[in-house]
């Protein structure tokens, strides 16, 4: 997607009485979303057997109502221990308990205290990226930045970062495969990966018990000492730590890619930021609104309900289409335009409600530090080749937006 | 309907009518008042609806509850008159309430 094509002049014909061809919309679903908001704001997607909510207000109200719209998939009801994404697949009060354990790490106040760390890391990554002529944003900045930050927040020593990230990625792959049945080999490998991860964590946990640090490992094991292993098992601690790592990784990566790809296309925006660096924070919020990395996520209706006049049976799956809420003209003036001048920008990129992304302040501060350092160094970002959209085989509304490659040149001020 | 006055950090003020039973946060969000983010939608778990209750109104709104106080502990620039706007329910008695917002919620 470039700057102009969220508002395609003549979008392909959209006939909601026919099944949606999702693969046609993976680059730019916004024209489709608009028709859905106008014609079928609570749309039943027969191919996937779920409802898609596309209007801002319906999504806001649904996300704020955790009692009727649960985060626990039907097959996990009564078996919270089977969930491998413990924050996501929980409802209050269990969910509140887990969030409160790590909450102190994830406040704006905690982030402000980390400003020197974020600034130092941005300088380090930019120094390394500058050594070549062409900078490949994904691999040189967008991937290492959240990788380093999330590992550090967890409390992993630097020499363990890469191994931990690799194991986490493998676990995630096995987790996705699990839905299709991974077989005995897959299941065995899954347990091996878990054991390897535990082998990294266990000695660190032992150290933190003697000398607590300001990190997630310390917070989780302090809680384990308080409530006992029955309530907070070693496995649950591992899953919580990995949820923090995976939640913050590709999401932040794609945000950075999309921002820098946009600035390479739109020098006018870069020059406005250079003239007024206080616009960095609004620019980050606007990117999150305009093309959110996480396009949609589900909620599970635990009783029959009605939304916008549509009857929703009990045990329905409802997708909150964040990308659509963020372009709802009922809420945002001129939604297709990327604007640095929105005074109110209550987008849904981090969701709303009790599951609102705990990492939002982390993302905001790490990306702000990176952009501010770049503004001080570079008068221009030039494209050195086309950005490659991440290829996704889309079968439903659930998708990540981002790039695989963003080759640019940084022109020194 | 009770009128609530929201004052932004720079002094800009917004007077809106909020139905009894809604929260002071909802009054701001539904009327596009800047300065309150309400990331968690009123679940008392984000502290991005932080506001300061004008001294004369404190006896009527009361102080924060237990969970709210724990949440405020993690926020910036917390004063004795700090409250989370989502935890103040609007009633006829609060007609005329004035709340001020911090410079930034995030
Ligand atoms: C651009 C960056 C990010 C985006 C777009 C994003 C998006 C989201 C969204 C939409 C949710 C809501 C899930 C739901 O409602 O079911 C969420 C939850 C979550 N995020 Fe993020 N996130 C980002 C960065 C981060 C970071 C940096 C971290 C960790 C350091 C993180 C960790 C989590 C966790 C643990 C959850 C689950 C919370 C819960 O269910 O209570 N995220 N994120
Ligand atoms: S809206 Fe989140 S604490 Fe009030």
XYZ file of C-alpha atoms and ligand atoms in Angstrom:
566
model
C 0.000 0.000 0.000
C 1.348 3.418 -0.811
C 0.093 6.702 0.489
C -2.788 7.103 -1.884
C -4.186 3.671 -2.329
C -6.218 3.203 0.828
C -8.796 5.210 -1.105
C -8.724 3.360 -4.409
C -10.354 5.503 -7.060
C -12.366 2.582 -8.357
C -12.219 -0.375 -6.015
C -13.031 -3.775 -7.486
C -16.752 -4.464 -7.489
C -17.843 -5.737 -4.097
C -20.939 -7.882 -3.829
C -21.466 -9.006 -0.271
C -24.087 -11.546 -1.311
C -21.208 -13.597 -2.744
C -18.387 -15.124 -0.653
C -15.526 -12.681 -0.100
C -12.389 -13.516 -2.072
C -9.999 -12.773 0.789
C -6.889 -13.300 -1.290
C -7.853 -10.226 -3.369
C -7.768 -7.963 -0.356
C -4.571 -8.767 1.505
C -2.726 -5.663 0.346
C -5.476 -3.170 0.795
C -8.692 -4.353 2.448
C -9.953 -0.838 3.210
C -12.362 -0.455 0.256
C -13.902 -3.804 1.214
C -14.233 -2.758 4.840
C -16.036 0.405 3.806
C -18.708 -1.495 1.927
C -19.093 -3.869 4.867
C -19.532 -0.961 7.311
C -22.219 0.566 5.123
C -24.081 -2.523 3.998
C -23.446 -5.250 6.560
C -21.714 -3.946 9.696
C -22.273 -7.319 11.374
C -21.396 -9.619 8.504
C -21.597 -13.394 8.688
C -18.584 -14.919 6.937
C -19.895 -18.316 5.916
C -16.536 -19.604 4.686
C -15.062 -19.195 8.150
C -18.204 -19.549 10.221
C -17.795 -16.280 12.085
C -19.213 -12.783 12.341
C -17.155 -9.766 11.308
C -17.759 -6.502 13.161
C -16.580 -3.533 11.146
C -17.973 -0.382 12.794
C -15.951 1.467 15.412
C -18.758 1.813 17.924
C -19.850 -1.835 17.765
C -16.247 -2.931 18.193
C -15.621 -0.535 21.086
C -18.767 -1.691 22.897
C -18.040 -5.369 22.305
C -14.440 -5.115 23.471
C -15.509 -3.225 26.598
C -17.959 -6.006 27.541
C -15.800 -8.944 28.594
C -18.627 -10.571 30.497
C -20.612 -11.317 27.368
C -17.757 -11.453 24.879
C -15.135 -13.797 26.194
C -11.531 -14.328 25.118
C -11.642 -18.034 25.847
C -12.113 -20.181 22.723
C -14.882 -22.721 23.228
C -12.534 -25.713 23.217
C -10.535 -24.224 26.101
C -13.458 -23.527 28.435
C -12.712 -25.171 31.770
C -9.113 -25.924 30.725
C -7.162 -22.693 31.079
C -3.958 -24.697 31.489
C -4.242 -25.891 27.887
C -3.913 -22.379 26.519
C -0.477 -21.490 25.232
C -1.321 -17.803 25.000
C -2.294 -17.254 28.626
C -3.096 -13.511 28.591
C -5.093 -13.643 25.378
C -7.099 -16.744 26.279
C -8.301 -15.677 29.707
C -11.122 -13.621 31.180
C -11.218 -11.736 34.477
C -10.578 -12.478 37.307
C -7.824 -14.914 36.191
C -6.845 -12.514 33.424
C -6.687 -9.546 35.822
C -4.383 -11.498 38.110
C -1.952 -12.342 35.294
C -1.917 -8.810 33.940
C -1.286 -7.346 37.390
C 1.795 -9.515 37.809
C 3.624 -7.846 34.920
C 1.785 -4.507 34.825
C 4.470 -2.509 36.726
C 6.933 -3.132 33.877
C 4.612 -1.797 31.209
C 3.494 1.659 32.271
C 4.394 4.952 30.598
C 6.116 5.865 33.871
C 8.325 2.757 33.710
C 9.090 3.516 30.069
C 10.119 7.093 30.767
C 12.673 5.747 33.233
C 14.066 3.632 30.384
C 14.549 6.603 28.024
C 18.375 6.464 28.156
C 18.214 2.757 27.320
C 15.896 3.290 24.328
C 18.019 6.188 23.044
C 21.232 4.195 23.383
C 19.754 1.218 21.578
C 18.475 3.416 18.726
C 21.937 4.938 18.298
C 23.562 1.525 18.336
C 21.232 0.111 15.666
C 21.527 3.198 13.469
C 25.341 3.212 13.719
C 25.385 -0.391 12.538
C 22.819 0.197 9.778
C 24.727 3.206 8.443
C 27.803 1.162 7.674
C 26.369 0.060 4.337
C 25.013 2.169 1.502
C 21.554 0.645 1.339
C 19.762 0.021 4.606
C 17.319 -2.875 4.639
C 14.895 -1.620 7.260
C 13.302 -4.949 8.173
C 16.443 -6.902 8.970
C 18.614 -4.020 10.180
C 16.213 -2.016 12.329
C 12.648 -3.298 12.519
C 13.524 -6.843 13.596
C 16.459 -6.163 15.960
C 14.740 -3.283 17.805
C 11.778 -5.179 19.317
C 13.904 -8.335 19.578
C 16.375 -6.589 21.848
C 13.758 -4.644 23.780
C 11.461 -7.556 24.565
C 14.348 -9.856 25.545
C 15.716 -7.142 27.833
C 12.298 -6.537 29.413
C 12.021 -10.234 30.089
C 15.450 -10.116 31.715
C 17.412 -12.401 29.411
C 21.172 -11.874 29.287
C 22.295 -10.645 25.878
C 24.178 -13.789 24.933
C 20.949 -15.743 25.295
C 18.783 -13.467 23.131
C 19.242 -15.145 19.761
C 18.781 -18.691 20.992
C 15.707 -17.680 22.946
C 14.200 -15.871 19.957
C 14.908 -18.843 17.676
C 13.289 -21.287 20.076
C 10.302 -18.992 20.518
C 9.869 -18.718 16.753
C 10.041 -22.483 16.378
C 7.507 -22.943 19.144
C 5.192 -20.485 17.449
C 5.489 -22.381 14.187
C 4.691 -25.665 15.916
C 1.806 -23.963 17.654
C 0.304 -22.877 14.340
C 0.886 -26.332 12.891
C -0.837 -27.839 15.898
C -4.192 -26.642 14.624
C -3.648 -28.840 11.589
C -2.342 -31.729 13.691
C 1.429 -31.890 14.178
C 1.722 -35.636 14.711
C 3.940 -37.427 17.185
C 7.185 -35.898 15.877
C 5.800 -32.399 16.146
C 4.500 -33.030 19.636
C 7.881 -34.410 20.707
C 9.716 -31.450 19.220
C 7.284 -29.124 20.988
C 8.241 -30.619 24.334
C 11.950 -30.437 23.452
C 11.620 -26.740 22.636
C 9.829 -26.145 25.911
C 12.612 -27.987 27.768
C 15.292 -25.934 25.978
C 13.519 -22.709 26.859
C 13.233 -23.826 30.454
C 16.933 -24.672 30.507
C 17.644 -21.038 29.662
C 15.140 -19.622 32.145
C 15.772 -21.794 35.171
C 19.250 -20.525 36.088
C 18.130 -16.935 35.543
C 15.132 -17.516 37.822
C 17.486 -18.859 40.484
C 19.666 -15.731 40.213
C 16.653 -13.405 40.405
C 15.427 -15.094 43.571
C 18.669 -13.988 45.221
C 18.948 -10.644 43.477
C 15.679 -9.274 42.034
C 15.893 -7.103 38.925
C 13.431 -4.846 37.169
C 12.304 -7.470 34.655
C 9.459 -9.849 33.855
C 11.331 -12.951 35.013
C 11.716 -11.435 38.490
C 8.047 -10.383 38.656
C 6.740 -13.794 37.585
C 8.863 -15.798 39.989
C 8.153 -13.421 42.872
C 4.477 -14.105 42.244
C 5.162 -17.843 42.102
C 6.840 -17.657 45.507
C 3.821 -15.758 46.824
C 0.994 -17.959 45.500
C 2.783 -21.288 45.110
C 3.511 -23.520 42.141
C -0.013 -24.959 42.221
C -1.433 -21.671 41.090
C 1.482 -20.400 39.011
C 3.306 -23.380 37.571
C 6.698 -23.228 35.859
C 4.915 -23.974 32.583
C 2.563 -21.047 33.020
C 5.471 -18.717 33.764
C 7.178 -19.860 30.554
C 3.986 -19.315 28.569
C 3.490 -15.854 30.064
C 7.043 -14.820 29.252
C 6.765 -16.148 25.703
C 3.435 -14.367 25.248
C 5.172 -11.116 26.121
C 7.957 -11.871 23.678
C 5.806 -12.951 20.740
C 3.216 -10.215 21.347
C 5.813 -7.531 20.958
C 7.903 -8.874 18.158
C 6.327 -8.926 14.673
C 3.817 -6.249 15.625
C 6.448 -3.635 16.411
C 8.583 -4.859 13.507
C 5.783 -4.172 11.028
C 4.973 -0.798 12.551
C 8.587 0.338 12.023
C 8.656 -1.016 8.463
C 5.436 0.693 7.497
C 6.491 4.014 9.021
C 9.859 4.121 7.278
C 8.411 2.896 3.995
C 5.869 5.707 4.174
C 8.519 8.329 4.955
C 10.583 7.120 1.988
C 7.552 7.824 -0.219
C 6.417 10.981 1.516
C 9.287 13.377 2.051
C 6.740 16.051 2.962
C 5.898 14.095 6.115
C 9.561 13.616 7.006
C 10.222 17.344 6.583
C 7.279 18.202 8.843
C 8.664 15.876 11.506
C 12.095 17.442 11.149
C 10.624 20.904 11.591
C 8.560 19.779 14.586
C 9.715 16.605 16.334
C 6.713 16.760 18.704
C 4.819 15.294 15.740
C 6.656 11.978 16.142
C 4.150 10.641 18.668
C 1.113 11.625 16.539
C 2.830 10.065 13.490
C 3.185 6.738 15.302
C -0.468 6.834 16.408
C -1.573 7.696 12.899
C 0.350 4.783 11.373
C -1.292 2.500 13.936
C -4.666 3.878 12.930
C -4.116 4.037 9.177
C -2.724 0.534 8.671
C -2.707 -1.417 11.949
C -0.315 -4.406 11.973
C -2.966 -6.585 13.632
C -6.022 -6.334 11.388
C -8.536 -8.374 13.368
C -8.898 -10.663 16.390
C -11.769 -12.776 17.736
C -14.096 -12.684 20.710
C -16.382 -15.536 21.730
C -20.054 -14.854 22.476
C -21.012 -16.891 25.536
C -24.728 -16.108 25.239
C -27.149 -15.181 22.475
C -27.121 -11.465 21.729
C -28.043 -8.801 19.275
C -25.598 -6.323 17.781
C -26.804 -3.545 15.479
C -30.039 -5.424 14.896
C -28.338 -8.701 13.983
C -29.103 -11.723 16.156
C -25.938 -13.522 17.227
C -26.464 -17.067 18.489
C -24.756 -18.388 21.591
C -21.248 -19.781 20.933
C -20.566 -17.538 17.971
C -17.112 -16.335 17.040
C -16.948 -12.609 16.331
C -13.981 -10.916 14.716
C -13.224 -7.347 15.682
C -11.895 -5.819 12.487
C -9.549 -3.193 13.925
C -8.477 -2.096 10.445
C -12.078 -1.236 9.645
C -12.841 0.484 12.957
C -9.825 2.692 12.331
C -11.252 3.786 8.968
C -14.829 4.276 10.142
C -15.942 7.636 8.782
C -18.513 7.769 11.600
C -15.595 8.218 14.010
C -12.630 9.569 12.029
C -12.844 12.554 9.701
C -11.232 11.859 6.327
C -10.132 8.359 7.406
C -8.193 7.430 4.244
C -5.788 10.327 4.707
C -2.622 9.866 6.760
C -2.741 13.002 8.883
C -0.361 14.364 11.511
C -3.033 16.736 12.731
C -5.578 14.506 14.441
C -6.095 15.905 17.897
C -8.063 12.851 18.974
C -6.912 9.497 17.657
C -8.555 6.764 19.689
C -7.697 4.005 17.244
C -8.115 0.319 18.011
C -4.704 -0.966 16.857
C -3.975 -2.178 20.410
C -7.589 -3.264 20.960
C -9.752 -1.754 23.710
C -10.876 -3.224 27.002
C -9.167 -5.469 29.529
C -7.015 -7.072 26.813
C -5.755 -3.718 25.557
C -2.166 -4.400 24.584
C 0.072 -4.184 27.658
C 3.022 -3.544 25.334
C 1.535 -0.348 23.887
C 3.772 1.929 25.984
C 6.812 -0.187 25.053
C 6.097 0.165 21.360
C 5.398 3.862 21.669
C 8.636 4.616 23.504
C 10.984 2.376 21.518
C 9.687 3.569 18.142
C 9.645 7.194 19.276
C 13.289 6.939 20.339
C 14.238 5.429 16.983
C 12.443 8.099 14.952
C 13.773 10.958 17.069
C 17.337 9.731 16.634
C 16.756 9.413 12.889
C 15.392 12.965 12.651
C 18.589 14.225 14.234
C 20.732 12.307 11.747
C 18.980 12.212 8.386
C 17.544 14.946 6.220
C 15.881 12.447 3.936
C 14.967 8.805 3.589
C 15.262 7.672 -0.020
C 13.835 4.542 -1.489
C 16.522 2.171 -2.807
C 14.034 -0.348 -4.206
C 10.402 -1.295 -3.813
C 9.107 -2.360 -0.420
C 8.012 -5.985 -0.455
C 4.681 -6.539 1.255
C 4.656 -9.499 3.546
C 3.044 -12.295 1.606
C 0.150 -13.865 3.360
C -2.132 -16.549 2.098
C -5.344 -14.980 3.219
C -8.344 -17.134 3.887
C -10.056 -14.867 6.378
C -10.069 -11.394 7.824
C -7.364 -12.269 10.349
C -4.098 -10.923 9.006
C -0.904 -9.071 9.838
C 0.059 -6.069 7.789
C 3.696 -5.307 7.200
C 6.659 -5.757 4.889
C 9.370 -8.304 4.324
C 11.857 -5.895 2.814
C 12.164 -2.125 2.852
C 15.400 -1.045 1.115
C 16.223 2.637 1.674
C 19.103 5.087 1.827
C 19.502 7.407 4.788
C 20.741 10.815 3.622
C 22.802 12.454 6.365
C 21.771 15.939 7.492
C -28.869 16.038 32.457
C -25.816 16.772 34.644
C -23.252 19.047 33.019
C -19.596 18.108 33.365
C -16.720 20.462 32.578
C -13.531 18.899 31.225
C -10.466 21.130 31.268
C -7.493 20.170 29.107
C -3.955 20.709 30.402
C -3.690 23.918 28.344
C -6.875 25.350 29.826
C -9.215 24.564 26.934
C -12.510 23.627 28.509
C -15.408 21.533 27.266
C -18.832 21.489 28.892
C -20.920 18.442 28.035
C -24.121 16.874 29.290
C -23.620 13.331 30.523
C -26.542 11.016 31.311
C -26.865 9.837 34.906
C -25.280 6.399 35.279
C -22.573 6.883 32.662
C -19.010 7.437 33.787
C -17.101 10.692 33.510
C -14.836 8.827 31.051
C -17.789 7.863 28.829
C -18.936 11.477 28.813
C -15.567 12.507 27.390
C -15.277 9.732 24.812
C -18.841 10.071 23.495
C -18.420 13.819 23.048
C -14.950 13.806 21.494
C -13.307 15.564 24.404
C -9.521 15.325 23.990
C -7.250 14.445 26.901
C -8.816 11.171 28.034
C -7.746 8.031 26.160
C -9.557 5.211 27.996
C -7.527 2.409 26.424
C -9.196 -0.285 28.526
C -12.710 0.960 27.909
C -13.528 1.470 31.558
C -12.189 -1.710 33.111
C -9.966 0.189 35.551
C -6.868 -1.427 34.111
C -5.075 1.198 32.012
C -4.943 4.516 33.915
C -5.243 6.443 30.646
C -8.407 8.180 31.897
C -6.526 9.934 34.709
C -8.102 13.208 35.797
C -7.938 15.674 38.681
C -11.168 16.441 40.489
C -11.613 20.089 41.416
C -11.203 20.469 45.186
C -14.787 21.560 45.876
C -16.110 18.390 44.268
C -13.872 15.899 46.039
C -16.265 15.358 48.956
C -18.965 14.404 46.458
C -16.916 12.121 44.183
C -14.989 10.595 47.040
C -11.516 9.097 46.657
C -10.374 6.133 44.576
C -11.418 2.578 45.400
C -8.872 -0.119 46.145
C -8.228 -1.378 42.604
C -8.306 2.159 41.269
C -5.717 3.272 43.836
C -3.431 0.401 42.831
C -3.753 1.463 39.204
C -3.090 5.112 40.026
C 0.090 4.020 41.818
C 1.520 3.137 38.429
C 0.527 6.395 36.726
C 2.451 9.645 36.280
C 1.846 12.927 38.108
C -0.588 11.522 40.617
C -1.902 14.010 43.201
C -4.297 13.676 46.129
C -7.133 14.799 43.822
C -6.332 12.173 41.153
C -9.092 9.832 40.013
C -9.690 7.522 37.087
C -12.559 9.045 35.126
C -14.037 5.656 34.283
C -14.612 5.015 37.978
C -16.629 8.190 38.641
C -20.321 7.554 37.970
C -22.302 10.598 37.002
C -25.260 11.435 39.259
C -27.513 14.471 39.651
C -25.365 15.441 42.640
C -22.381 15.813 40.292
C -24.143 18.353 38.057
C -21.471 21.023 37.515
C -18.480 18.765 38.235
C -15.146 20.090 36.961
C -12.304 17.702 36.118
C -8.898 18.582 34.723
C -6.760 16.322 32.580
C -2.978 15.796 32.697
C -0.819 16.842 29.762
C -0.488 13.284 28.532
C -2.096 9.979 29.437
C 0.605 7.928 27.774
C 2.828 -2.227 17.094
C 2.915 -2.947 18.179
C 1.811 -3.783 18.766
C 0.539 -4.012 18.306
C -0.128 -3.483 17.041
C -0.097 -4.898 19.267
C -1.418 -5.311 19.179
C -2.080 -5.995 20.169
C -3.499 -6.239 20.195
C -4.488 -5.817 19.123
C -3.780 -6.924 21.332
C -5.150 -7.337 21.846
C -5.427 -8.805 21.829
C -6.884 -9.064 22.127
O -7.643 -8.133 22.377
O -7.293 -10.234 22.087
C -2.521 -7.135 22.012
C -2.368 -7.843 23.178
C -1.137 -8.173 23.704
N 0.086 -7.622 23.378
Fe 0.400 -6.331 21.900
N 0.797 -5.192 20.263
C 1.973 -4.528 20.010
C 3.112 -4.541 20.786
C 3.302 -5.338 21.885
C 4.496 -5.382 22.697
C 5.724 -4.526 22.490
C 4.295 -6.349 23.644
C 5.206 -6.858 24.753
C 6.302 -6.302 25.170
C 2.966 -6.890 23.441
C 2.389 -7.893 24.195
C 1.039 -8.201 24.173
C 0.412 -9.168 25.062
C 1.099 -10.004 26.122
C -0.960 -9.153 24.762
C -2.073 -9.968 25.405
C -2.794 -9.088 26.378
C -4.085 -9.639 26.923
O -4.757 -10.431 26.271
O -4.419 -9.254 28.043
N 2.399 -6.238 22.383
N -1.504 -6.538 21.298
S -10.483 3.656 31.036
Fe -8.851 2.399 31.610
S -8.611 2.828 33.679
Fe -10.244 4.104 33.094
